[in-house]
Coordinates of C-alpha atoms in Angstrom, one line a residue:
M7 CA 165.6 85.8 91.5
S8 CA 165.6 82.1 90.5
S9 CA 163.7 81.5 87.6
T10 CA 162.5 78.0 88.9
I11 CA 160.4 77.2 92.0
R12 CA 159.4 73.5 94.0
A13 CA 156.3 72.3 92.7
A14 CA 155.1 72.7 96.4
D15 CA 155.8 76.5 96.2
A16 CA 153.2 76.8 93.0
L17 CA 150.5 75.4 95.2
A18 CA 151.4 77.4 98.3
R19 CA 151.5 80.7 96.4
R20 CA 148.3 80.2 94.4
L21 CA 146.7 79.6 97.7
Y22 CA 147.8 82.6 99.3
A23 CA 147.1 84.5 96.5
E24 CA 143.4 83.3 96.9
G25 CA 143.4 84.6 100.7
C26 CA 144.4 81.5 102.3
R27 CA 146.5 82.4 105.5
Y28 CA 146.3 79.4 107.7
A29 CA 146.8 75.4 107.0
F30 CA 146.1 72.8 109.7
G31 CA 147.2 69.4 109.8
M32 CA 149.7 67.1 111.2
P33 CA 153.1 66.3 109.5
G34 CA 154.8 63.5 108.3
G35 CA 158.1 62.9 106.3
E36 CA 155.9 63.1 102.8
V37 CA 154.7 66.5 103.7
L38 CA 157.8 68.6 105.0
T39 CA 158.3 69.6 101.4
L40 CA 154.5 71.1 101.4
V41 CA 154.5 72.6 105.0
D42 CA 157.8 74.2 104.1
A43 CA 156.2 75.8 101.0
L44 CA 153.2 77.1 102.6
E45 CA 155.0 78.7 105.5
D46 CA 157.4 80.4 103.0
A47 CA 154.6 81.6 101.1
G48 CA 153.2 83.3 104.1
I49 CA 150.3 80.3 105.3
E50 CA 150.9 79.7 108.9
F51 CA 150.7 75.7 109.4
I52 CA 149.0 74.8 112.6
L53 CA 149.9 71.7 114.0
A54 CA 146.7 69.9 115.4
K55 CA 146.3 66.6 117.2
H56 CA 144.1 65.0 114.6
E57 CA 143.5 65.6 111.0
N58 CA 139.6 65.4 111.5
A59 CA 139.9 68.1 114.0
A60 CA 142.3 70.2 111.6
A61 CA 139.8 70.4 108.9
F62 CA 137.2 71.4 111.1
M63 CA 139.6 74.5 112.2
A64 CA 140.1 74.8 108.4
E65 CA 136.4 74.9 107.8
G66 CA 136.3 77.7 111.0
T67 CA 138.8 80.0 109.3
Y68 CA 136.9 79.9 105.9
H69 CA 133.8 81.1 107.5
R70 CA 135.8 84.2 108.9
T71 CA 137.8 84.9 105.8
G72 CA 136.2 83.5 102.8
A73 CA 139.1 81.9 101.8
P74 CA 139.4 78.1 101.6
G75 CA 140.7 76.0 104.3
I76 CA 143.6 74.0 103.8
L77 CA 144.2 70.4 105.3
V78 CA 147.8 68.7 105.3
A79 CA 147.6 65.0 105.7
T80 CA 150.3 62.8 105.3
V81 CA 150.3 59.4 103.3
G82 CA 148.0 56.8 104.3
P83 CA 146.8 57.0 108.2
G84 CA 146.9 60.9 107.7
A85 CA 144.9 60.8 104.8
L86 CA 142.4 58.6 106.1
N87 CA 142.1 60.4 109.3
G88 CA 140.6 62.9 107.5
V89 CA 138.2 61.5 105.6
N90 CA 134.8 62.2 107.7
A91 CA 135.6 65.8 107.6
V92 CA 136.5 66.0 103.9
A93 CA 132.8 64.6 103.5
N94 CA 131.5 66.9 106.0
A95 CA 133.0 69.5 103.9
H96 CA 131.5 68.0 100.5
Q97 CA 128.2 67.9 102.2
D98 CA 128.3 71.3 104.0
R99 CA 129.4 73.1 100.8
V100 CA 132.8 74.2 102.3
P101 CA 135.6 74.9 100.1
L102 CA 138.6 72.9 101.9
I103 CA 142.0 72.2 99.7
V104 CA 143.0 68.4 101.0
L105 CA 147.0 68.4 100.6
A106 CA 147.9 64.6 101.0
G107 CA 151.3 63.3 100.7
A108 CA 151.7 60.4 98.6
V109 CA 154.5 57.4 97.4
D110 CA 155.7 58.4 94.2
A111 CA 154.3 56.3 91.7
D112 CA 157.5 54.4 90.3
E113 CA 158.3 53.6 94.0
A114 CA 154.9 52.1 94.3
Q115 CA 155.7 49.2 92.1
T116 CA 157.8 47.8 94.3
Y117 CA 157.0 48.9 97.7
T118 CA 153.5 48.6 99.7
H119 CA 154.3 50.0 102.8
Q120 CA 151.4 52.9 103.3
V121 CA 150.8 52.5 99.6
L122 CA 146.9 52.9 98.9
D123 CA 144.9 54.8 95.8
Q124 CA 144.4 57.8 97.7
Q125 CA 142.2 59.4 95.0
A126 CA 139.9 56.3 95.0
V127 CA 139.3 57.2 98.7
F128 CA 139.0 61.0 97.9
R129 CA 136.9 61.0 94.5
P130 CA 133.5 60.2 95.8
I131 CA 133.7 63.0 98.8
T132 CA 135.5 65.7 96.7
K133 CA 134.7 68.0 93.8
A134 CA 137.7 66.6 92.3
S135 CA 140.8 65.0 93.0
F136 CA 144.5 65.4 91.6
S137 CA 147.9 63.8 91.5
L138 CA 150.3 66.7 91.5
V139 CA 152.6 66.3 88.2
P140 CA 155.3 69.2 88.0
G141 CA 154.5 70.2 84.5
A142 CA 151.1 71.1 85.2
A143 CA 151.4 72.2 89.1
H144 CA 150.4 75.8 88.1
V145 CA 147.1 74.8 86.4
I146 CA 146.4 72.0 88.9
A147 CA 146.9 74.7 91.9
D148 CA 144.2 77.2 89.6
K149 CA 141.8 74.4 88.7
A150 CA 142.0 73.3 92.8
V151 CA 141.1 77.0 93.8
G152 CA 138.4 77.2 91.1
I153 CA 136.7 73.9 91.4
A154 CA 136.6 74.7 95.3
T155 CA 135.2 78.1 95.4
E156 CA 133.0 78.2 92.4
G157 CA 129.3 77.2 92.4
R158 CA 128.4 75.3 95.0
P159 CA 131.9 75.0 97.2
G160 CA 133.4 72.1 98.0
P161 CA 136.5 70.1 98.8
V162 CA 139.2 69.1 96.5
H163 CA 141.9 66.8 97.0
I164 CA 145.6 66.8 95.7
D165 CA 147.7 64.1 96.2
V166 CA 151.4 65.4 96.4
P167 CA 154.1 62.7 95.3
I168 CA 157.4 63.0 97.6
T169 CA 159.4 63.6 94.8
V170 CA 157.0 65.8 92.6
A171 CA 156.8 68.6 95.9
D172 CA 160.6 69.2 95.5
A173 CA 160.4 68.8 91.5
P174 CA 161.6 72.6 89.9
V175 CA 158.7 74.3 87.8
P176 CA 158.7 77.7 86.4
A177 CA 158.5 80.6 88.7
A178 CA 156.4 82.7 86.5
A179 CA 152.8 81.0 86.7
P180 CA 150.3 81.6 84.1
P181 CA 147.2 83.8 84.1
H182 CA 144.6 82.4 86.6
R183 CA 141.4 81.5 85.0
A184 CA 138.6 84.3 85.0
K185 CA 135.8 83.9 87.4
P186 CA 132.6 83.9 85.9
A187 CA 130.3 87.0 86.5
P188 CA 126.9 86.5 88.5
T189 CA 124.0 85.7 86.3
A190 CA 120.5 86.7 86.4
P191 CA 117.0 85.3 85.2
S192 CA 115.8 86.4 81.8
G193 CA 113.1 86.0 79.5
P194 CA 109.5 84.6 79.3
D195 CA 110.1 82.7 82.8
L196 CA 111.3 86.1 84.5
D197 CA 108.2 87.6 83.1
T198 CA 105.8 85.1 84.8
A199 CA 108.0 85.5 88.2
R200 CA 107.0 89.0 88.2
T201 CA 103.5 88.8 87.3
W202 CA 103.4 86.3 90.4
L203 CA 105.3 88.3 93.0
A204 CA 102.9 91.4 91.7
E205 CA 99.7 88.9 92.3
A206 CA 101.2 87.4 95.9
H207 CA 98.9 88.2 99.2
R208 CA 100.9 85.5 101.1
P209 CA 104.7 85.0 100.0
V210 CA 107.3 83.4 101.9
M211 CA 110.9 83.0 101.3
V212 CA 113.1 80.1 102.2
V213 CA 116.5 80.9 102.1
G214 CA 119.7 78.5 102.0
L215 CA 123.5 77.5 101.8
D216 CA 123.9 79.5 97.9
A217 CA 122.5 82.7 99.3
M218 CA 125.1 82.6 102.1
V219 CA 127.8 81.8 100.0
E220 CA 126.9 84.7 97.5
E221 CA 126.7 87.1 100.4
A222 CA 123.1 87.8 99.4
G223 CA 122.2 89.2 102.5
P224 CA 121.8 92.6 101.8
A225 CA 120.0 92.1 98.8
L226 CA 117.6 89.7 100.7
L227 CA 117.0 92.3 103.5
D228 CA 116.0 95.0 101.1
F229 CA 113.8 92.9 98.6
A230 CA 111.9 91.1 102.1
E231 CA 111.6 94.5 103.5
T232 CA 109.8 95.9 99.9
Y233 CA 107.5 93.2 99.2
G234 CA 107.0 92.3 103.2
I235 CA 107.9 88.6 102.4
P236 CA 108.7 86.5 105.8
V237 CA 112.0 84.6 105.5
V238 CA 112.8 81.0 106.6
T239 CA 116.4 80.4 106.8
T240 CA 118.0 76.4 106.8
Y241 CA 120.2 76.3 109.6
K242 CA 123.5 77.3 107.7
A243 CA 121.9 80.4 106.0
K244 CA 121.0 81.8 110.0
G245 CA 121.4 85.4 110.3
L246 CA 121.2 86.5 106.2
L247 CA 118.2 88.2 107.9
P248 CA 118.9 89.3 111.5
E249 CA 116.7 87.2 113.6
D250 CA 115.4 89.9 115.6
H251 CA 114.0 91.4 112.3
A252 CA 110.2 91.3 112.4
L253 CA 109.9 89.7 109.1
S254 CA 112.4 86.6 110.3
L255 CA 111.0 83.2 111.1
G256 CA 114.4 81.9 111.9
G257 CA 115.7 78.3 111.2
A258 CA 114.0 75.4 109.7
G259 CA 114.3 72.0 108.7
L260 CA 115.9 69.8 111.8
S261 CA 113.3 70.6 114.8
P262 CA 109.8 68.9 114.2
L263 CA 108.7 71.1 117.0
A264 CA 109.7 74.0 114.9
D265 CA 108.2 72.6 111.7
T266 CA 104.8 72.0 113.4
H267 CA 104.2 75.7 113.0
L268 CA 106.2 76.7 109.7
I269 CA 105.3 74.1 107.3
P270 CA 101.4 75.1 107.9
L271 CA 102.8 78.7 106.8
L272 CA 104.3 77.7 103.8
Q273 CA 101.6 75.6 102.9
D274 CA 99.0 78.4 103.4
A275 CA 101.4 80.7 101.2
D276 CA 100.4 81.9 97.1
L277 CA 104.1 82.0 96.4
I278 CA 107.3 80.2 97.9
L279 CA 110.3 81.9 96.6
C280 CA 113.4 79.7 97.3
L281 CA 116.2 81.4 97.2
G282 CA 119.6 79.6 97.1
Y283 CA 117.7 77.0 98.7
D284 CA 120.0 73.6 98.8
P285 CA 117.9 70.7 100.7
I286 CA 121.1 68.8 101.9
E287 CA 120.2 70.6 105.1
M288 CA 116.7 69.3 105.5
R289 CA 115.5 66.5 107.5
V290 CA 113.4 63.9 105.2
G291 CA 110.0 65.8 107.0
W292 CA 110.7 68.5 104.4
R293 CA 110.5 66.4 101.2
D294 CA 107.8 67.3 99.0
I295 CA 106.1 70.0 101.9
W296 CA 104.7 72.0 99.1
D297 CA 102.9 71.0 95.7
P298 CA 103.8 73.3 92.6
T299 CA 100.5 72.4 90.8
R300 CA 98.8 74.0 93.3
Q301 CA 101.3 76.6 94.6
R302 CA 103.5 79.2 92.5
V303 CA 106.8 78.2 93.7
I304 CA 110.2 80.0 92.4
D305 CA 113.7 77.8 92.7
I306 CA 117.0 80.2 92.4
T307 CA 120.0 78.2 92.6
A308 CA 123.5 77.7 92.0
A309 CA 123.0 74.2 90.7
P310 CA 120.6 72.3 89.1
N311 CA 117.8 70.3 91.3
H312 CA 118.9 66.9 91.2
H313 CA 118.1 66.1 94.8
Y314 CA 114.2 65.9 94.0
M315 CA 113.6 66.8 97.8
H316 CA 111.3 69.1 95.8
Q317 CA 110.1 70.7 92.8
A318 CA 109.2 74.2 91.7
S319 CA 107.1 75.8 89.1
L320 CA 109.9 77.9 87.9
S321 CA 113.6 77.0 87.9
F322 CA 116.2 79.8 87.6
I323 CA 120.0 78.5 88.0
A324 CA 121.4 82.3 88.6
D325 CA 122.8 84.5 91.1
C326 CA 120.8 85.1 93.9
A327 CA 121.1 89.0 94.7
A328 CA 121.3 89.6 90.5
S329 CA 118.0 87.6 90.5
L330 CA 116.2 89.9 93.1
T331 CA 116.9 92.8 91.6
A332 CA 116.0 91.4 88.1
L333 CA 112.5 90.1 89.8
S334 CA 111.7 93.5 91.2
E335 CA 112.3 95.4 88.4
G336 CA 108.8 97.4 87.5
V337 CA 106.7 95.1 90.4
A338 CA 105.0 97.5 93.0
P339 CA 105.1 96.4 97.0
R340 CA 101.4 95.7 98.2
K341 CA 100.1 94.3 101.4
T342 CA 100.8 91.0 102.5
W343 CA 99.8 88.5 105.2
E344 CA 96.5 90.3 106.0
N345 CA 94.9 87.1 107.2
G346 CA 97.1 87.1 110.5
A347 CA 98.6 84.1 110.0
L348 CA 102.3 85.4 110.2
T349 CA 101.9 87.1 113.2
A350 CA 100.3 83.7 115.1
T351 CA 103.1 81.6 113.3
K352 CA 105.8 84.0 114.9
D353 CA 103.7 83.8 118.7
A354 CA 103.5 80.0 118.1
L355 CA 107.2 79.8 117.6
S356 CA 108.2 81.9 120.3
N357 CA 105.7 79.6 122.9
A358 CA 107.3 76.7 121.4
F359 CA 110.8 77.2 122.9
P360 CA 110.5 79.2 126.1
T361 CA 113.1 80.6 128.2
E362 CA 111.5 81.1 131.6
E363 CA 112.7 78.2 133.1
D364 CA 114.9 78.0 135.8
W365 CA 117.3 75.4 134.7
G366 CA 117.9 72.9 131.8
P367 CA 119.0 73.2 128.2
A368 CA 116.9 76.2 126.9
A369 CA 118.1 78.1 130.1
I370 CA 121.9 77.7 129.3
M371 CA 121.3 78.7 125.9
D372 CA 119.0 81.8 126.8
T373 CA 121.7 82.8 129.5
C374 CA 124.5 82.6 127.0
R375 CA 122.5 84.4 124.4
Q376 CA 121.8 87.5 127.3
V377 CA 125.2 87.7 128.9
L378 CA 127.5 87.2 125.7
P379 CA 127.9 90.1 123.4
R380 CA 125.4 90.6 120.5
D381 CA 128.6 90.0 118.2
A382 CA 129.4 86.4 119.6
L383 CA 130.0 84.0 117.3
A384 CA 128.9 80.5 118.2
T385 CA 129.7 76.7 117.2
V386 CA 127.8 73.6 118.1
D387 CA 128.0 70.1 117.2
S388 CA 125.3 67.5 116.5
G389 CA 123.0 66.1 119.4
A390 CA 119.9 66.8 120.9
H391 CA 121.5 70.4 122.1
R392 CA 122.2 71.6 118.3
I393 CA 118.4 71.0 117.5
L394 CA 117.5 73.2 120.4
L395 CA 120.4 75.7 120.1
S396 CA 119.6 76.4 116.5
Q397 CA 116.2 77.9 117.2
M398 CA 116.9 79.7 120.1
W399 CA 120.4 80.9 119.3
Q400 CA 119.7 84.3 117.4
C401 CA 121.9 85.2 115.0
Y402 CA 122.4 88.8 113.8
E403 CA 125.0 88.2 110.4
P404 CA 125.6 85.4 108.1
R405 CA 127.8 82.6 109.6
G406 CA 126.8 83.6 113.4
L407 CA 126.6 80.4 114.0
T408 CA 128.5 77.6 112.3
Q409 CA 127.5 73.7 112.6
S410 CA 127.9 70.5 110.6
T411 CA 124.3 70.9 109.4
A412 CA 124.4 68.4 106.4
L413 CA 126.7 65.1 107.6
C414 CA 125.9 65.9 111.3
T415 CA 129.2 65.3 112.7
M416 CA 129.8 65.0 116.6
G417 CA 132.6 66.9 118.2
C418 CA 133.1 69.5 115.3
A419 CA 132.4 72.4 117.7
I420 CA 135.6 73.0 119.2
P421 CA 137.9 72.8 116.3
L422 CA 135.3 75.2 114.6
A423 CA 135.3 77.5 117.4
M424 CA 139.0 77.6 117.5
G425 CA 139.3 78.0 114.0
A426 CA 137.0 81.2 114.1
K427 CA 139.0 82.3 116.9
L428 CA 142.4 82.1 115.2
A429 CA 141.0 83.9 112.1
S430 CA 138.7 86.7 114.2
P431 CA 141.0 86.9 117.8
D432 CA 139.2 90.1 118.5
R433 CA 135.3 88.3 118.4
P434 CA 134.0 86.4 121.3
V435 CA 133.6 82.8 120.3
V436 CA 131.7 80.2 122.1
G437 CA 131.3 76.5 121.1
F438 CA 128.5 74.4 122.4
C439 CA 129.0 70.8 122.8
G440 CA 127.7 67.5 124.0
D441 CA 129.7 65.7 126.4
A442 CA 130.2 62.9 124.0
G443 CA 131.6 65.3 121.5
F444 CA 133.5 66.8 123.6
L445 CA 135.4 63.2 124.6
M446 CA 136.0 62.9 121.1
V447 CA 138.0 66.0 120.5
A448 CA 139.3 67.0 124.3
G449 CA 143.1 66.7 123.2
E450 CA 142.6 69.7 120.5
L451 CA 142.2 71.8 123.9
S452 CA 145.8 71.4 123.9
T453 CA 146.2 73.1 120.5
A454 CA 144.0 75.9 121.6
A455 CA 146.5 76.4 124.9
E456 CA 149.6 76.3 122.5
L457 CA 148.0 78.8 120.1
G458 CA 147.0 81.3 123.0
L459 CA 143.4 80.7 121.8
K460 CA 140.5 82.0 124.2
P461 CA 137.1 80.3 122.9
I462 CA 134.6 79.4 125.6
I463 CA 133.6 75.8 125.5
V464 CA 130.2 75.4 126.9
V465 CA 129.3 71.3 127.6
F466 CA 126.1 70.0 128.3
V467 CA 126.7 67.3 130.6
D468 CA 124.0 64.3 131.2
A469 CA 126.4 61.6 130.4
S470 CA 124.2 60.0 127.8
L471 CA 123.7 60.3 123.6
A472 CA 120.7 62.4 124.6
L473 CA 119.4 62.8 120.9
I474 CA 119.7 58.8 120.5
E475 CA 118.6 57.9 123.7
L476 CA 115.4 59.8 123.0
K477 CA 115.0 58.2 119.6
Q478 CA 115.6 54.7 121.5
R479 CA 112.7 55.1 123.9
G480 CA 110.4 56.6 121.2
R481 CA 110.7 52.9 119.8
Q482 CA 110.1 51.5 123.4
M483 CA 113.5 50.1 123.4
K484 CA 115.2 49.1 126.3
N485 CA 118.2 51.7 127.0
R486 CA 121.3 50.1 125.5
G487 CA 124.8 51.6 124.1
V488 CA 123.6 55.2 125.3
D489 CA 125.3 56.2 128.6
F490 CA 128.7 56.6 129.8
A491 CA 130.0 57.8 132.9
K492 CA 130.1 61.7 134.3
H493 CA 133.2 63.2 133.9
D494 CA 135.0 66.3 135.0
F495 CA 135.1 68.5 132.4
A496 CA 135.7 71.4 134.0
A497 CA 138.8 69.6 135.5
M498 CA 139.8 68.5 131.7
G499 CA 140.0 72.2 130.8
K500 CA 142.4 72.9 133.5
A501 CA 144.5 70.1 133.0
F502 CA 145.2 71.4 129.2
G503 CA 146.2 74.7 130.3
G504 CA 142.6 76.4 130.1
A505 CA 140.3 77.5 132.9
G506 CA 137.1 75.4 134.1
H507 CA 133.8 75.7 135.7
T508 CA 130.8 73.7 136.7
V509 CA 127.4 75.0 136.8
T510 CA 124.4 74.2 137.9
T511 CA 122.5 77.2 138.0
R512 CA 121.9 80.1 135.9
A513 CA 123.6 82.3 138.4
E514 CA 126.9 80.3 138.5
L515 CA 126.3 80.5 134.5
I516 CA 126.5 83.8 134.6
E517 CA 129.5 84.3 136.5
A518 CA 131.4 81.8 134.5
L519 CA 130.5 83.4 131.4
Q520 CA 131.6 86.7 132.7
T521 CA 134.9 85.4 134.0
A522 CA 135.5 83.6 130.6
L523 CA 135.1 86.7 128.6
A524 CA 137.9 88.5 130.7
A525 CA 140.1 85.4 131.3
D526 CA 143.6 85.1 129.0
T527 CA 142.9 81.1 128.4
F528 CA 140.3 79.1 126.8
T529 CA 137.5 78.2 129.3
V530 CA 135.3 74.9 129.8
I531 CA 132.0 75.4 131.2
A532 CA 130.5 72.2 132.1
A533 CA 126.7 72.8 132.5
V534 CA 125.1 70.0 134.0
I535 CA 121.4 68.9 133.2
E536 CA 119.1 66.4 134.4
R537 CA 118.5 63.2 131.8
G538 CA 115.5 63.3 129.6
A539 CA 115.9 67.3 129.6
Y540 CA 115.1 67.7 125.7
D541 CA 112.0 65.9 126.0
G542 CA 109.2 67.7 124.1
R543 CA 111.6 70.5 123.7
I544 CA 112.8 69.6 119.7

């Protein structure tokens, strides 16, 4: 066996050791060695039609496997095409390894074609940016994995110059850096927190992305049931507590309608326990919604509070599950919410999002949730439909609904669904998208056909940027720049090698969903709705 390998092999082997099995992108001459090394290491390279969609596919696999996603982009336009999705990964806390081709440094001194400072582009939207050098190939690979996955996850960019990818490096890698062990609170502040828990009559938990990343769901369920604490989650953390549980209040932070019921409950609480709550997902209406000088607020997070969206009375930088264990030691449960406010809030939320309409967005979502199996995975892109779906789509496990919650990117639902289906081929996967978002990424349906993937794509067809049009009307502005033509989305699905259905009733949707579940290809279901269908519903 050779004592040396290529520098690109060092990267690929470290990523394989971390559990990565897929990489996505669009190759160019500058990344051919990278693609070759990834495939040799056992990581399948998936040819996408655009780097932006490729990165969302990579995120889709991450949510199913737990391993970092991999985006491969060639020099210049390839790398720049991925900027939006890399920024999305940064804000949505997604570990994404961005491998970009680059012109050799000495070549760049006398050559200008496609030469730009890619690290300057990626530094502000990644946790770290490297330029691979042969002497540190193994170290950079290990650093990239560690930085991407530890603490609050995020993207790491690595420029790989053409000749460096082929440069020989030692085959034997140095030992990987040991991952830090989970930490728990201790000391006088922990004693205070235990006292507050013991004295609480009206406690509430606000649970976020850190808790999901740390897989704190079982500890959360046990703690909530033991102490009778209702749970509000961010949208990314939906399902950490199954949403049909009596203590679940669902997701919060985007729907003003939902928040009119949730915020008063929080303001009535005598203890607010923020578990892994990262407010990057929340709309500005959640800024300073509680007063830590009047209410007892405990923050347990993976990183210090530099956001200033809220403040806390006590703050712990610690592991979520370990913190709940430490907090509960010696604290006896007591009855909570005896004033009836919890039951009233749950009833109000149920009434705020009714499912009885004959047809419209809520009817479509309700029908899909009823027809599709309990273990169906869902994705959704940004728009008015996402606000409503995030309230109405019940999740029974973490990552049951995947969406761009922080950067709020249109067009992500289809590639996210494709990545999820690739990594979990035995699970039903449905992607909900607006018609404008669909048009942004329609070409990736050809990728789904080429890969034999069978997600179900439900398109809300109203020929309008519905959320923006709603805001426009709310400001008494004229209708400008938000309307476009109605298109035959079902025909597009068929044209790219899938199945297509246009539906205008619940009965037609039920039939289309049942057919799609048994289909041997992907299915596009165009659900036609009226303009203004979201008015008063979000």
